[in-house]
PDB file of C-alpha atoms in Angstrom:
ATOM      1  CA  MET A  49     -50.897   2.253   6.647  1.00 47.00           C
ATOM      2  CA  LYS A  50     -49.050   1.937   9.971  1.00 47.00           C
ATOM      3  CA  ARG A  51     -46.930  -0.774   8.438  1.00 52.00           C
ATOM      4  CA  LEU A  52     -45.968   1.524   5.546  1.00 40.00           C
ATOM      5  CA  ILE A  53     -45.000   4.326   7.945  1.00 41.00           C
ATOM      6  CA  TYR A  54     -42.959   1.883  10.014  1.00 40.00           C
ATOM      7  CA  ILE A  55     -41.097   0.665   6.913  1.00 38.00           C
ATOM      8  CA  TYR A  56     -40.444   4.249   5.825  1.00 40.00           C
ATOM      9  CA  ILE A  57     -39.048   5.210   9.258  1.00 41.00           C
ATOM     10  CA  LEU A  58     -36.905   2.079   9.369  1.00 37.00           C
ATOM     11  CA  PHE A  59     -35.550   2.774   5.882  1.00 38.00           C
ATOM     12  CA  PHE A  60     -34.876   6.437   6.737  1.00 40.00           C
ATOM     13  CA  PHE A  61     -32.875   5.661   9.899  1.00 40.00           C
ATOM     14  CA  SER A  62     -30.941   2.812   8.337  1.00 41.00           C
ATOM     15  CA  SER A  63     -29.902   5.057   5.453  1.00 39.00           C
ATOM     16  CA  LEU A  64     -28.626   7.604   7.987  1.00 34.00           C
ATOM     17  CA  ILE A  65     -26.579   4.950   9.718  1.00 36.00           C
ATOM     18  CA  PHE A  66     -24.936   3.754   6.488  1.00 40.00           C
ATOM     19  CA  ALA A  67     -24.355   7.309   5.242  1.00 44.00           C
ATOM     20  CA  SER A  68     -22.458   8.303   8.389  1.00 43.00           C
ATOM     21  CA  ASP A  69     -18.683   8.523   7.956  1.00 44.00           C
ATOM     22  CA  ASP A  70     -18.262   7.222  11.512  1.00 46.00           C
ATOM     23  CA  ASN A  71     -19.914   3.955  10.587  1.00 43.00           C
ATOM     24  CA  GLY A  72     -17.579   1.018  11.107  1.00 41.00           C
ATOM     25  CA  PHE A  73     -18.442  -0.641   7.799  1.00 38.00           C
ATOM     26  CA  LEU A  74     -17.581   2.364   5.652  1.00 41.00           C
ATOM     27  CA  HIS A  75     -14.645   3.394   7.799  1.00 52.00           C
ATOM     28  CA  GLU A  76     -13.025  -0.053   7.633  1.00 62.00           C
ATOM     29  CA  ASN A  77     -13.332  -0.204   3.834  1.00 68.00           C
ATOM     30  CA  LYS A  78     -11.822   3.225   3.190  1.00 89.00           C
ATOM     31  CA  ILE A  79      -8.885   2.940   0.809  1.00 94.00           C
ATOM     32  CA  LEU A  80      -5.837   4.913   1.937  1.00 97.00           C
ATOM     33  CA  PRO A  81      -3.712   6.984  -0.440  1.00 97.00           C
ATOM     34  CA  ALA A  82      -0.551   5.110  -1.466  1.00 97.00           C
ATOM     35  CA  ASP A  83       1.755   7.346   0.587  1.00 96.00           C
ATOM     36  CA  GLU A  84      -0.237   6.481   3.734  1.00 97.00           C
ATOM     37  CA  ALA A  85      -0.621   2.769   2.975  1.00 98.00           C
ATOM     38  CA  PHE A  86       3.114   2.408   2.221  1.00 98.00           C
ATOM     39  CA  LYS A  87       5.009   4.989   4.281  1.00 98.00           C
ATOM     40  CA  ILE A  88       8.529   5.199   2.960  1.00 97.00           C
ATOM     41  CA  ASN A  89      11.570   6.403   4.885  1.00 96.00           C
ATOM     42  CA  VAL A  90      14.962   6.780   3.212  1.00 94.00           C
ATOM     43  CA  MET A  91      18.311   7.214   4.992  1.00 92.00           C
ATOM     44  CA  ASN A  92      21.523   7.930   3.081  1.00 85.00           C
ATOM     45  CA  ASP A  93      24.756   7.636   5.063  1.00 78.00           C
ATOM     46  CA  GLY A  94      27.042   8.170   2.068  1.00 75.00           C
ATOM     47  CA  ASN A  95      28.051   4.532   1.481  1.00 84.00           C
ATOM     48  CA  GLU A  96      24.671   2.915   1.834  1.00 90.00           C
ATOM     49  CA  ILE A  97      21.063   3.886   1.254  1.00 92.00           C
ATOM     50  CA  ILE A  98      18.523   2.298   3.603  1.00 95.00           C
ATOM     51  CA  ILE A  99      14.916   2.241   2.416  1.00 97.00           C
ATOM     52  CA  LYS A 100      12.156   1.275   4.835  1.00 98.00           C
ATOM     53  CA  TRP A 101       8.443   0.872   4.177  1.00 98.00           C
ATOM     54  CA  ASP A 102       5.907   0.788   6.993  1.00 98.00           C
ATOM     55  CA  ILE A 103       3.047  -1.098   5.377  1.00 98.00           C
ATOM     56  CA  LYS A 104      -0.389  -0.614   6.914  1.00 98.00           C
ATOM     57  CA  GLU A 105      -2.436  -3.594   8.039  1.00 97.00           C
ATOM     58  CA  LYS A 106      -4.488  -5.129   5.190  1.00 96.00           C
ATOM     59  CA  TYR A 107      -2.056  -3.776   2.556  1.00 98.00           C
ATOM     60  CA  TYR A 108       0.951  -5.357   0.848  1.00 97.00           C
ATOM     61  CA  LEU A 109       3.785  -4.608  -1.582  1.00 97.00           C
ATOM     62  CA  TYR A 110       4.652  -6.822  -4.544  1.00 97.00           C
ATOM     63  CA  ALA A 111       8.215  -8.114  -4.069  1.00 97.00           C
ATOM     64  CA  ASP A 112       8.939  -8.024  -7.816  1.00 95.00           C
ATOM     65  CA  SER A 113       7.813  -4.401  -8.123  1.00 96.00           C
ATOM     66  CA  ILE A 114      10.579  -3.015  -5.902  1.00 97.00           C
ATOM     67  CA  LYS A 115      13.246  -1.488  -8.099  1.00 97.00           C
ATOM     68  CA  ILE A 116      16.044   0.976  -7.377  1.00 95.00           C
ATOM     69  CA  LYS A 117      17.634   2.926 -10.203  1.00 93.00           C
ATOM     70  CA  GLN A 118      20.662   5.201 -10.324  1.00 89.00           C
ATOM     71  CA  ASN A 119      20.542   7.572 -13.282  1.00 85.00           C
ATOM     72  CA  GLU A 120      18.157   5.116 -15.024  1.00 86.00           C
ATOM     73  CA  ASN A 121      20.455   2.107 -14.354  1.00 89.00           C
ATOM     74  CA  PRO A 122      18.969  -0.669 -12.178  1.00 93.00           C
ATOM     75  CA  LEU A 123      20.748  -1.438  -8.887  1.00 93.00           C
ATOM     76  CA  GLU A 124      20.701  -4.597  -6.816  1.00 94.00           C
ATOM     77  CA  HIS A 125      19.277  -4.287  -3.316  1.00 95.00           C
ATOM     78  CA  LYS A 126      19.686  -6.433  -0.225  1.00 95.00           C
ATOM     79  CA  LEU A 127      16.799  -7.448   2.042  1.00 95.00           C
ATOM     80  CA  LEU A 128      17.414  -6.382   5.656  1.00 96.00           C
ATOM     81  CA  ILE A 129      14.001  -6.807   7.298  1.00 96.00           C
ATOM     82  CA  GLY A 130      10.827  -8.373   5.931  1.00 94.00           C
ATOM     83  CA  SER A 131       9.572 -11.769   5.002  1.00 91.00           C
ATOM     84  CA  LYS A 132       8.071 -12.750   1.692  1.00 94.00           C
ATOM     85  CA  ASN A 133       4.659 -14.339   1.634  1.00 95.00           C
ATOM     86  CA  GLU A 134       3.362 -16.132  -1.437  1.00 96.00           C
ATOM     87  CA  ILE A 135      -0.182 -15.361  -2.554  1.00 94.00           C
ATOM     88  CA  GLU A 136      -2.340 -16.380  -5.484  1.00 92.00           C
ATOM     89  CA  ASP A 137      -2.871 -13.066  -7.262  1.00 85.00           C
ATOM     90  CA  GLU A 138      -5.858 -12.573  -9.556  1.00 82.00           C
ATOM     91  CA  PHE A 139      -3.680 -10.966 -12.248  1.00 78.00           C
ATOM     92  CA  PHE A 140      -0.137 -12.302 -11.661  1.00 81.00           C
ATOM     93  CA  GLY A 141      -0.809 -15.814 -10.362  1.00 90.00           C
ATOM     94  CA  LYS A 142       1.541 -16.988  -7.606  1.00 95.00           C
ATOM     95  CA  THR A 143       3.558 -14.001  -6.482  1.00 95.00           C
ATOM     96  CA  ASP A 144       5.585 -12.886  -3.465  1.00 97.00           C
ATOM     97  CA  ILE A 145       4.484  -9.965  -1.321  1.00 97.00           C
ATOM     98  CA  PHE A 146       5.669  -8.096   1.760  1.00 98.00           C
ATOM     99  CA  LYS A 147       3.389  -7.099   4.639  1.00 97.00           C
ATOM    100  CA  ASN A 148       3.886  -4.884   7.711  1.00 97.00           C
ATOM    101  CA  ILE A 149       7.498  -3.816   7.261  1.00 97.00           C
ATOM    102  CA  LEU A 150      10.153  -3.962   4.593  1.00 97.00           C
ATOM    103  CA  LYS A 151      13.700  -2.673   4.873  1.00 98.00           C
ATOM    104  CA  ILE A 152      16.299  -2.921   2.120  1.00 97.00           C
ATOM    105  CA  SER A 153      19.754  -1.489   1.467  1.00 96.00           C
ATOM    106  CA  VAL A 154      21.524  -0.336  -1.675  1.00 94.00           C
ATOM    107  CA  THR A 155      25.227   0.446  -2.036  1.00 91.00           C
ATOM    108  CA  ALA A 156      25.494   4.133  -2.897  1.00 81.00           C
ATOM    109  CA  LYS A 157      27.596   5.124  -5.876  1.00 75.00           C
ATOM    110  CA  SER A 158      29.718   8.229  -5.342  1.00 65.00           C
ATOM    111  CA  ASN A 159      29.106   9.586  -8.837  1.00 61.00           C
ATOM    112  CA  SER A 160      25.336   9.331  -8.603  1.00 58.00           C
ATOM    113  CA  THR A 161      23.196  12.363  -9.240  1.00 69.00           C
ATOM    114  CA  GLU A 162      19.783  10.795  -8.781  1.00 83.00           C
ATOM    115  CA  TYR A 163      18.192   7.665  -7.341  1.00 90.00           C
ATOM    116  CA  GLU A 164      14.707   6.475  -8.210  1.00 94.00           C
ATOM    117  CA  ILE A 165      12.715   4.038  -6.070  1.00 96.00           C
ATOM    118  CA  LEU A 166       9.797   2.225  -7.718  1.00 97.00           C
ATOM    119  CA  TYR A 167       7.239   0.040  -5.942  1.00 98.00           C
ATOM    120  CA  GLN A 168       3.656  -1.163  -6.255  1.00 97.00           C
ATOM    121  CA  GLY A 169       1.177  -2.552  -3.779  1.00 97.00           C
ATOM    122  CA  CYS A 170      -2.453  -3.355  -3.106  1.00 96.00           C
ATOM    123  CA  ALA A 171      -5.122  -3.266  -0.450  1.00 96.00           C
ATOM    124  CA  GLU A 172      -6.435  -6.705   0.523  1.00 94.00           C
ATOM    125  CA  VAL A 173      -9.955  -5.637  -0.505  1.00 93.00           C
ATOM    126  CA  GLY A 174      -8.801  -5.958  -4.131  1.00 89.00           C
ATOM    127  CA  VAL A 175      -7.719  -2.417  -4.997  1.00 93.00           C
ATOM    128  CA  CYS A 176      -4.204  -2.031  -6.411  1.00 95.00           C
ATOM    129  CA  TYR A 177      -2.214   1.143  -6.827  1.00 97.00           C
ATOM    130  CA  PRO A 178      -0.273   2.230  -9.909  1.00 97.00           C
ATOM    131  CA  ILE A 179       3.509   2.012  -9.659  1.00 97.00           C
ATOM    132  CA  GLN A 180       4.759   4.550  -7.145  1.00 98.00           C
ATOM    133  CA  ARG A 181       7.884   6.606  -7.786  1.00 97.00           C
ATOM    134  CA  TYR A 182      10.107   8.179  -5.136  1.00 96.00           C
ATOM    135  CA  LEU A 183      13.098  10.337  -6.111  1.00 94.00           C
ATOM    136  CA  LEU A 184      16.222  10.959  -4.025  1.00 84.00           C
TER     137      LEU A 184
END
């Protein structure tokens, strides 16, 4: 009987520990919203648009997913800061990603009315986000 009570008490307290939001295990595996995992900052100086992502640790952006459009027309962008890393992706096979920081530039067109920035990333724990859309 004492053994049964001991097991019950042990089970009760361990369930409290794992249910706590302050627990390191649960806290470390919390998936951030996309806008927190990939903080985007856009600067437009008239001739050039600079787009910078601050990518949280244990998250990454797919290099091929980064697209800039002007009035639905794709624009070429230039890499300013960031280094591509190749990974073996479960769905895409070998693919390039960016971690930590990414900064690109796009030549602004004077007749533009709208720019659209598209990007997609994942958490290293295996959760990927849908394509994100940012409008200027």
